[in-house]
PDB file of C-alpha atoms (C1' of nucleotides) in Angstrom:
ATOM      1  CA  MET Y   1      -0.206 -16.964  14.980  1.00  0.00           C
ATOM      2  CA  ASN Y   2      -1.354 -17.654  18.505  1.00  0.00           C
ATOM      3  CA  LYS Y   3      -4.885 -16.304  18.633  1.00  0.00           C
ATOM      4  CA  SER Y   4      -5.339 -17.244  22.261  1.00  0.00           C
ATOM      5  CA  LEU Y   5      -3.236 -14.201  23.099  1.00  0.00           C
ATOM      6  CA  ALA Y   6      -5.284 -11.944  20.880  1.00  0.00           C
ATOM      7  CA  GLN Y   7      -7.233  -9.150  22.481  1.00  0.00           C
ATOM      8  CA  LYS Y   8      -8.865  -6.226  20.768  1.00  0.00           C
ATOM      9  CA  TYR Y   9      -8.139  -2.837  22.266  1.00  0.00           C
ATOM     10  CA  PRO Y  10      -8.608   0.692  20.949  1.00  0.00           C
ATOM     11  CA  LEU Y  11      -5.820   2.826  19.593  1.00  0.00           C
ATOM     12  CA  ASN Y  12      -5.889   6.600  19.604  1.00  0.00           C
ATOM     13  CA  ARG Y  13      -4.680   9.255  17.218  1.00  0.00           C
ATOM     14  CA  GLU Y  14      -1.482   9.721  19.201  1.00  0.00           C
ATOM     15  CA  PHE Y  15      -0.508   6.202  18.173  1.00  0.00           C
ATOM     16  CA  PHE Y  16      -0.176   7.528  14.621  1.00  0.00           C
ATOM     17  CA  ASN Y  17       1.406  10.815  15.661  1.00  0.00           C
ATOM     18  CA  ARG Y  18       4.886   9.302  15.697  1.00  0.00           C
ATOM     19  CA  SER Y  19       7.553   8.498  13.146  1.00  0.00           C
ATOM     20  CA  SER Y  20       6.341   6.222  10.376  1.00  0.00           C
ATOM     21  CA  VAL Y  21       9.032   3.662  11.177  1.00  0.00           C
ATOM     22  CA  LYS Y  22       7.774   3.220  14.725  1.00  0.00           C
ATOM     23  CA  VAL Y  23       4.153   3.121  13.647  1.00  0.00           C
ATOM     24  CA  ALA Y  24       4.949   0.608  10.888  1.00  0.00           C
ATOM     25  CA  LYS Y  25       6.555  -1.704  13.431  1.00  0.00           C
ATOM     26  CA  ASP Y  26       3.790  -1.326  16.001  1.00  0.00           C
ATOM     27  CA  LEU Y  27       1.061  -1.861  13.416  1.00  0.00           C
ATOM     28  CA  ILE Y  28       2.187  -5.455  12.912  1.00  0.00           C
ATOM     29  CA  GLY Y  29      -0.477  -7.515  14.655  1.00  0.00           C
ATOM     30  CA  CYS Y  30      -3.061  -4.727  14.674  1.00  0.00           C
ATOM     31  CA  LEU Y  31      -6.561  -5.179  13.349  1.00  0.00           C
ATOM     32  CA  VAL Y  32      -7.976  -3.313  10.371  1.00  0.00           C
ATOM     33  CA  ILE Y  33     -11.765  -3.200  10.311  1.00  0.00           C
ATOM     34  CA  ARG Y  34     -13.698  -2.141   7.242  1.00  0.00           C
ATOM     35  CA  TYR Y  35     -17.436  -1.539   7.456  1.00  0.00           C
ATOM     36  CA  TYR Y  36     -18.657  -2.311   3.974  1.00  0.00           C
ATOM     37  CA  LYS Y  37     -22.317  -2.305   2.954  1.00  0.00           C
ATOM     38  CA  GLY Y  38     -23.459  -3.423   6.385  1.00  0.00           C
ATOM     39  CA  ARG Y  39     -20.813  -6.089   6.698  1.00  0.00           C
ATOM     40  CA  THR Y  40     -17.760  -6.141   8.898  1.00  0.00           C
ATOM     41  CA  LEU Y  41     -14.573  -7.101   7.108  1.00  0.00           C
ATOM     42  CA  SER Y  42     -11.431  -7.329   9.166  1.00  0.00           C
ATOM     43  CA  GLY Y  43      -7.890  -8.598   9.037  1.00  0.00           C
ATOM     44  CA  VAL Y  44      -4.707  -8.629  11.089  1.00  0.00           C
ATOM     45  CA  ILE Y  45      -1.825  -6.593   9.677  1.00  0.00           C
ATOM     46  CA  VAL Y  46       1.110  -8.872   8.928  1.00  0.00           C
ATOM     47  CA  GLU Y  47       3.198  -6.644   6.671  1.00  0.00           C
ATOM     48  CA  THR Y  48       3.863  -2.882   6.477  1.00  0.00           C
ATOM     49  CA  GLU Y  49       6.318  -0.430   4.998  1.00  0.00           C
ATOM     50  CA  ALA Y  50       7.309   2.977   6.356  1.00  0.00           C
ATOM     51  CA  TYR Y  51       7.623   6.062   4.159  1.00  0.00           C
ATOM     52  CA  ALA Y  52       9.299   9.148   5.542  1.00  0.00           C
ATOM     53  CA  GLY Y  53       7.821  11.906   3.420  1.00  0.00           C
ATOM     54  CA  GLU Y  54       9.662  14.700   1.688  1.00  0.00           C
ATOM     55  CA  THR Y  55      13.086  13.327   2.548  1.00  0.00           C
ATOM     56  CA  ASP Y  56      12.291   9.848   1.258  1.00  0.00           C
ATOM     57  CA  PRO Y  57      12.937   9.367  -2.470  1.00  0.00           C
ATOM     58  CA  ALA Y  58      10.512   6.449  -2.535  1.00  0.00           C
ATOM     59  CA  SER Y  59       7.641   8.513  -1.191  1.00  0.00           C
ATOM     60  CA  HIS Y  60       4.976  10.274  -3.226  1.00  0.00           C
ATOM     61  CA  ALA Y  61       5.678  13.300  -1.051  1.00  0.00           C
ATOM     62  CA  TYR Y  62       9.334  13.520  -2.106  1.00  0.00           C
ATOM     63  CA  ARG Y  63       8.695  16.356  -4.534  1.00  0.00           C
ATOM     64  CA  GLY Y  64       6.463  18.252  -2.155  1.00  0.00           C
ATOM     65  CA  GLN Y  65       2.764  18.583  -1.687  1.00  0.00           C
ATOM     66  CA  THR Y  66       0.413  18.048  -4.622  1.00  0.00           C
ATOM     67  CA  SER Y  67      -3.298  17.544  -4.911  1.00  0.00           C
ATOM     68  CA  ARG Y  68      -2.688  13.814  -5.122  1.00  0.00           C
ATOM     69  CA  ASN Y  69      -0.693  13.390  -1.941  1.00  0.00           C
ATOM     70  CA  ALA Y  70      -2.247  16.196   0.112  1.00  0.00           C
ATOM     71  CA  VAL Y  71      -3.660  13.707   2.620  1.00  0.00           C
ATOM     72  CA  MET Y  72      -0.139  12.673   3.605  1.00  0.00           C
ATOM     73  CA  PHE Y  73       0.581  16.232   4.689  1.00  0.00           C
ATOM     74  CA  GLY Y  74      -2.464  16.324   6.921  1.00  0.00           C
ATOM     75  CA  PRO Y  75      -2.997  15.094  10.477  1.00  0.00           C
ATOM     76  CA  PRO Y  76      -2.176  11.492  11.482  1.00  0.00           C
ATOM     77  CA  GLY Y  77      -4.646   8.654  11.707  1.00  0.00           C
ATOM     78  CA  PHE Y  78      -6.192   9.084   8.260  1.00  0.00           C
ATOM     79  CA  ALA Y  79      -6.142   6.798   5.246  1.00  0.00           C
ATOM     80  CA  TYR Y  80      -4.215   7.717   2.118  1.00  0.00           C
ATOM     81  CA  VAL Y  81      -5.447   5.611  -0.788  1.00  0.00           C
ATOM     82  CA  TYR Y  82      -3.909   5.931  -4.221  1.00  0.00           C
ATOM     83  CA  PHE Y  83      -4.358   4.248  -7.557  1.00  0.00           C
ATOM     84  CA  ILE Y  84      -1.307   2.652  -9.108  1.00  0.00           C
ATOM     85  CA  TYR Y  85      -0.405   1.001 -12.409  1.00  0.00           C
ATOM     86  CA  GLY Y  86      -3.883   1.727 -13.689  1.00  0.00           C
ATOM     87  CA  VAL Y  87      -5.158  -1.345 -11.889  1.00  0.00           C
ATOM     88  CA  HIS Y  88      -4.630  -1.352  -8.159  1.00  0.00           C
ATOM     89  CA  TYR Y  89      -5.299   0.651  -5.048  1.00  0.00           C
ATOM     90  CA  CYS Y  90      -2.881   0.840  -2.146  1.00  0.00           C
ATOM     91  CA  LEU Y  91      -3.819   1.652   1.443  1.00  0.00           C
ATOM     92  CA  ASN Y  92      -1.596   3.834   3.606  1.00  0.00           C
ATOM     93  CA  PHE Y  93      -2.009   5.255   7.091  1.00  0.00           C
ATOM     94  CA  VAL Y  94      -0.852   8.837   7.585  1.00  0.00           C
ATOM     95  CA  THR Y  95       1.595   9.252  10.465  1.00  0.00           C
ATOM     96  CA  GLY Y  96       3.395  12.105  12.176  1.00  0.00           C
ATOM     97  CA  PRO Y  97       2.143  15.637  12.838  1.00  0.00           C
ATOM     98  CA  PRO Y  98       0.440  17.760  10.166  1.00  0.00           C
ATOM     99  CA  GLY Y  99       2.966  19.053   7.652  1.00  0.00           C
ATOM    100  CA  GLU Y 100       5.124  15.957   7.950  1.00  0.00           C
ATOM    101  CA  ALA Y 101       4.190  13.781   4.986  1.00  0.00           C
ATOM    102  CA  SER Y 102       5.052  10.412   6.442  1.00  0.00           C
ATOM    103  CA  ALA Y 103       2.885   7.338   6.030  1.00  0.00           C
ATOM    104  CA  VAL Y 104       2.805   3.586   6.437  1.00  0.00           C
ATOM    105  CA  LEU Y 105       1.856   1.359   3.520  1.00  0.00           C
ATOM    106  CA  ILE Y 106      -0.245  -1.645   4.505  1.00  0.00           C
ATOM    107  CA  ARG Y 107       1.129  -4.484   2.405  1.00  0.00           C
ATOM    108  CA  ALA Y 108      -0.610  -7.600   3.691  1.00  0.00           C
ATOM    109  CA  LEU Y 109      -3.326  -8.797   6.075  1.00  0.00           C
ATOM    110  CA  GLU Y 110      -4.475 -12.052   7.547  1.00  0.00           C
ATOM    111  CA  PRO Y 111      -8.243 -12.247   6.931  1.00  0.00           C
ATOM    112  CA  LEU Y 112     -10.251 -12.549  10.137  1.00  0.00           C
ATOM    113  CA  GLU Y 113     -13.915 -11.536   9.706  1.00  0.00           C
ATOM    114  CA  GLY Y 114     -16.052 -11.345   6.590  1.00  0.00           C
ATOM    115  CA  ILE Y 115     -13.946 -13.828   4.681  1.00  0.00           C
ATOM    116  CA  GLU Y 116     -16.813 -14.928   2.461  1.00  0.00           C
ATOM    117  CA  ALA Y 117     -17.472 -11.320   1.441  1.00  0.00           C
ATOM    118  CA  MET Y 118     -13.776 -10.864   0.726  1.00  0.00           C
ATOM    119  CA  LYS Y 119     -13.778 -13.903  -1.519  1.00  0.00           C
ATOM    120  CA  THR Y 120     -16.651 -12.411  -3.469  1.00  0.00           C
ATOM    121  CA  LEU Y 121     -14.946  -9.036  -3.778  1.00  0.00           C
ATOM    122  CA  ARG Y 122     -11.733 -10.679  -4.907  1.00  0.00           C
ATOM    123  CA  ALA Y 123     -13.462 -13.262  -7.126  1.00  0.00           C
ATOM    124  CA  ASN Y 124     -11.029 -15.690  -5.597  1.00  0.00           C
ATOM    125  CA  SER Y 125     -11.589 -18.404  -3.024  1.00  0.00           C
ATOM    126  CA  ASN Y 126      -7.996 -19.058  -2.066  1.00  0.00           C
ATOM    127  CA  LEU Y 127      -7.617 -17.784   1.493  1.00  0.00           C
ATOM    128  CA  ALA Y 128      -3.878 -17.281   1.251  1.00  0.00           C
ATOM    129  CA  ASN Y 129      -4.418 -15.201  -1.888  1.00  0.00           C
ATOM    130  CA  LEU Y 130      -7.113 -12.878  -0.553  1.00  0.00           C
ATOM    131  CA  THR Y 131      -5.090 -10.145   1.102  1.00  0.00           C
ATOM    132  CA  SER Y 132      -1.438 -11.099   0.521  1.00  0.00           C
ATOM    133  CA  GLY Y 133      -0.454  -7.871  -1.213  1.00  0.00           C
ATOM    134  CA  PRO Y 134      -1.309  -4.168  -1.105  1.00  0.00           C
ATOM    135  CA  GLY Y 135      -3.514  -4.197  -4.199  1.00  0.00           C
ATOM    136  CA  LYS Y 136      -5.195  -7.430  -3.191  1.00  0.00           C
ATOM    137  CA  LEU Y 137      -6.141  -6.330   0.300  1.00  0.00           C
ATOM    138  CA  CYS Y 138      -7.759  -3.143  -1.005  1.00  0.00           C
ATOM    139  CA  GLN Y 139      -9.861  -5.190  -3.376  1.00  0.00           C
ATOM    140  CA  ALA Y 140     -10.774  -7.657  -0.638  1.00  0.00           C
ATOM    141  CA  LEU Y 141     -11.861  -4.847   1.714  1.00  0.00           C
ATOM    142  CA  GLY Y 142     -13.702  -2.834  -0.922  1.00  0.00           C
ATOM    143  CA  ILE Y 143     -11.256   0.061  -0.599  1.00  0.00           C
ATOM    144  CA  SER Y 144     -10.970   2.555  -3.429  1.00  0.00           C
ATOM    145  CA  ARG Y 145     -10.356   6.236  -4.019  1.00  0.00           C
ATOM    146  CA  HIS Y 146     -13.412   7.349  -2.107  1.00  0.00           C
ATOM    147  CA  LEU Y 147     -11.669   6.255   1.104  1.00  0.00           C
ATOM    148  CA  ASN Y 148      -8.742   8.562   0.421  1.00  0.00           C
ATOM    149  CA  GLY Y 149      -8.655  10.869   3.421  1.00  0.00           C
ATOM    150  CA  ALA Y 150     -11.021   8.684   5.480  1.00  0.00           C
ATOM    151  CA  ASP Y 151     -10.630   8.846   9.242  1.00  0.00           C
ATOM    152  CA  LEU Y 152      -9.185   5.666  10.748  1.00  0.00           C
ATOM    153  CA  PHE Y 153     -11.503   6.308  13.678  1.00  0.00           C
ATOM    154  CA  GLY Y 154     -14.485   6.940  11.438  1.00  0.00           C
ATOM    155  CA  PRO Y 155     -17.587   5.065  10.273  1.00  0.00           C
ATOM    156  CA  GLU Y 156     -16.000   3.188   7.364  1.00  0.00           C
ATOM    157  CA  LEU Y 157     -12.589   2.227   8.635  1.00  0.00           C
ATOM    158  CA  ASN Y 158     -11.177   1.428  12.082  1.00  0.00           C
ATOM    159  CA  VAL Y 159      -7.863   0.257  13.433  1.00  0.00           C
ATOM    160  CA  PHE Y 160      -7.499  -1.590  16.713  1.00  0.00           C
ATOM    161  CA  GLY Y 161      -4.662  -3.116  18.620  1.00  0.00           C
ATOM    162  CA  TYR Y 162      -4.957  -6.881  18.589  1.00  0.00           C
ATOM    163  CA  LEU Y 163      -1.906  -9.099  18.815  1.00  0.00           C
ATOM    164  CA  ASN Y 164       1.262  -8.098  20.572  1.00  0.00           C
ATOM    165  CA  PRO Y 165       3.939 -10.023  18.736  1.00  0.00           C
ATOM    166  CA  ARG Y 166       7.173 -10.574  20.574  1.00  0.00           C
ATOM    167  CA  ALA Y 167      10.250  -8.841  19.211  1.00  0.00           C
ATOM    168  CA  GLY Y 168      11.530 -11.999  17.564  1.00  0.00           C
ATOM    169  CA  GLU Y 169       8.319 -12.447  15.631  1.00  0.00           C
ATOM    170  CA  VAL Y 170       8.628  -9.194  13.725  1.00  0.00           C
ATOM    171  CA  ALA Y 171      11.261  -9.074  10.996  1.00  0.00           C
ATOM    172  CA  ALA Y 172      12.646  -6.004   9.225  1.00  0.00           C
ATOM    173  CA  GLY Y 173      13.779  -6.011   5.632  1.00  0.00           C
ATOM    174  CA  PRO Y 174      14.277  -3.792   2.590  1.00  0.00           C
ATOM    175  CA  ARG Y 175      11.215  -2.256   1.015  1.00  0.00           C
ATOM    176  CA  ILE Y 176       9.737  -3.792  -2.080  1.00  0.00           C
ATOM    177  CA  GLY Y 177       9.079  -2.718  -5.611  1.00  0.00           C
ATOM    178  CA  ILE Y 178      10.520   0.782  -5.436  1.00  0.00           C
ATOM    179  CA  ARG Y 179      13.312   2.494  -7.308  1.00  0.00           C
ATOM    180  CA  ASN Y 180      15.024   4.489  -4.619  1.00  0.00           C
ATOM    181  CA  GLY Y 181      15.704   4.152  -0.959  1.00  0.00           C
ATOM    182  CA  ASN Y 182      15.592   0.385  -0.832  1.00  0.00           C
ATOM    183  CA  GLU Y 183      18.713   0.206   1.303  1.00  0.00           C
ATOM    184  CA  LEU Y 184      16.575   1.101   4.310  1.00  0.00           C
ATOM    185  CA  LEU Y 185      15.104  -1.762   6.313  1.00  0.00           C
ATOM    186  CA  TRP Y 186      11.717  -0.157   6.653  1.00  0.00           C
ATOM    187  CA  ARG Y 187       9.571  -3.119   5.757  1.00  0.00           C
ATOM    188  CA  TYR Y 188       8.175  -5.004   8.721  1.00  0.00           C
ATOM    189  CA  CYS Y 189       6.453  -8.339   8.683  1.00  0.00           C
ATOM    190  CA  LEU Y 190       5.204 -11.002  11.031  1.00  0.00           C
ATOM    191  CA  THR Y 191       7.599 -13.886  10.565  1.00  0.00           C
ATOM    192  CA  ASN Y 192       6.146 -17.175   9.397  1.00  0.00           C
ATOM    193  CA  SER Y 193       2.819 -15.674   8.450  1.00  0.00           C
ATOM    194  CA  PRO Y 194       1.413 -17.431   5.375  1.00  0.00           C
ATOM    195  CA  PHE Y 195      -0.238 -14.171   4.298  1.00  0.00           C
ATOM    196  CA  LEU Y 196       2.834 -12.097   3.419  1.00  0.00           C
ATOM    197  CA  SER Y 197       3.029 -10.513  -0.023  1.00  0.00           C
ATOM    198  CA  VAL Y 198       6.535 -11.861  -0.539  1.00  0.00           C
ATOM    199  CA  LYS Y 199       7.173 -15.344   0.670  1.00  0.00           C
ATOM    200  CA  PRO Y 200      10.392 -15.834   2.631  1.00  0.00           C
ATOM    201  CA  LYS Y 201      12.947 -17.747   0.634  1.00  0.00           C
ATOM    202  CA  LYS Y 202      14.402 -21.012   1.812  1.00  0.00           C
ATOM    203  CA  LYS Y 203      17.911 -21.318   3.175  1.00  0.00           C
ATOM    204  CA  GLY Y 204      17.626 -17.943   4.870  1.00  0.00           C
ATOM    205  CA  SER Y 205      18.589 -15.982   1.795  1.00  0.00           C
ATOM    206  CA  GLN Y 206      16.137 -13.250   2.740  1.00  0.00           C
ATOM    207  CA  LYS Y 207      17.970 -10.351   4.236  1.00  0.00           C
ATOM    208  CA  GLN Y 208      17.068  -9.651   7.819  1.00  0.00           C
ATOM    209  CA  ASP Y 209      18.517  -7.795  10.693  1.00  0.00           C
TER     210      ASP Y 209
ATOM    211  C1'  DG W   1       9.734 -13.129 -17.593  1.00  0.00           C
ATOM    212  C1'  DT W   2       6.287  -9.477 -19.056  1.00  0.00           C
ATOM    213  C1'  DA W   3       1.540  -7.424 -20.536  1.00  0.00           C
ATOM    214  C1'  DG W   4      -1.716  -4.724 -18.821  1.00  0.00           C
ATOM    215  C1'  DG W   5      -3.700  -0.353 -17.366  1.00  0.00           C
ATOM    216  C1'  DG W   6      -5.068   4.752 -15.550  1.00  0.00           C
ATOM    217  C1'  DA W   7      -3.646   8.694 -12.966  1.00  0.00           C
ATOM    218  C1'  DT W   8      -0.151  11.819 -12.279  1.00  0.00           C
ATOM    219  C1'  DA W   9       3.741  15.217 -12.857  1.00  0.00           C
ATOM    220  C1'  DC W  10       6.317  17.705 -15.689  1.00  0.00           C
ATOM    221  C1'  DA W  11       8.402  19.306 -19.910  1.00  0.00           C
ATOM    222  C1'  DC W  12       7.272  20.982 -23.888  1.00  0.00           C
ATOM    223  C1'  DT W  13       4.509  23.849 -27.307  1.00  0.00           C
TER     224       DT W  13
ATOM    225  C1'  DG U   1      -3.234  22.210 -24.108  1.00  0.00           C
ATOM    226  C1'  DT U   2      -0.650  18.046 -25.482  1.00  0.00           C
ATOM    227  C1'  DG U   3       2.860  14.421 -25.079  1.00  0.00           C
ATOM    228  C1'  DT U   4       5.377  11.204 -22.434  1.00  0.00           C
ATOM    229  C1'  DA U   5       7.798   8.946 -18.661  1.00  0.00           C
ATOM    230  C1'  DT U   6       6.778   7.116 -14.352  1.00  0.00           C
ATOM    231  C1'  DC U   7       4.430   4.589 -10.659  1.00  0.00           C
ATOM    232  C1'  DC U   8       4.965   1.399  -3.817  1.00  0.00           C
ATOM    233  C1'  DC U   9       1.258  -4.471  -8.597  1.00  0.00           C
ATOM    234  C1'  DT U  10      -1.096  -8.579 -10.243  1.00  0.00           C
ATOM    235  C1'  DA U  11      -2.014 -12.239 -13.218  1.00  0.00           C
ATOM    236  C1'  DC U  12      -0.636 -14.496 -16.732  1.00  0.00           C
ATOM    237  C1'  DT U  13       2.728 -17.371 -19.573  1.00  0.00           C
TER     238       DT U  13
END
DNA sequence: GTAGGGATACACT
DNA sequence: GTGTATCCCTACT
């Protein structure tokens, strides 16, 4: 990643008030900032997945609104955090207008600030292993259920524009680890980032468009 | 490859 | 109210 081109700039709620696919693509290279116990922890988004809502069989919202997924049906620009497999949290950003339960799953970050604190939270000192997966990055940023519904423009969590990757640096591929809907190329990642949750295979066997 | 783990939704009493 | 299948993962062998 060429950090000399990096520049932090604010996003607004309208950025999230679009289709999850567009937001997922545009979030690649953006900066997630977590204010945690007086520290600033931040990382650059290198991998996302889009979820469409009630029409998407892979989405929590597929069967309609419940108390669990209510945040997804709310206004855009809020965090939807859920607990999965009894072990892990996953961080999503709500997109689209209220009533449209679309969201973007943040799958991987490149750690930028607060790396020592992240290592402590993760009990792991391997940089490439700190935030290279949705459950890992939540642990590294101290994200848990209490941030479900948190404002992305609020006191605990912020999102900024940062890098502007060129078109060729962002790859699309099938979503990961889900039962249904994996024929859609709604996973976006920054190519050649060492912080992806799924490492690209050699010999170009990874499907891309 | 697979064990582990807790919340959730839904089908049953 | 209770039982059970499911879940977008990680860490271990």
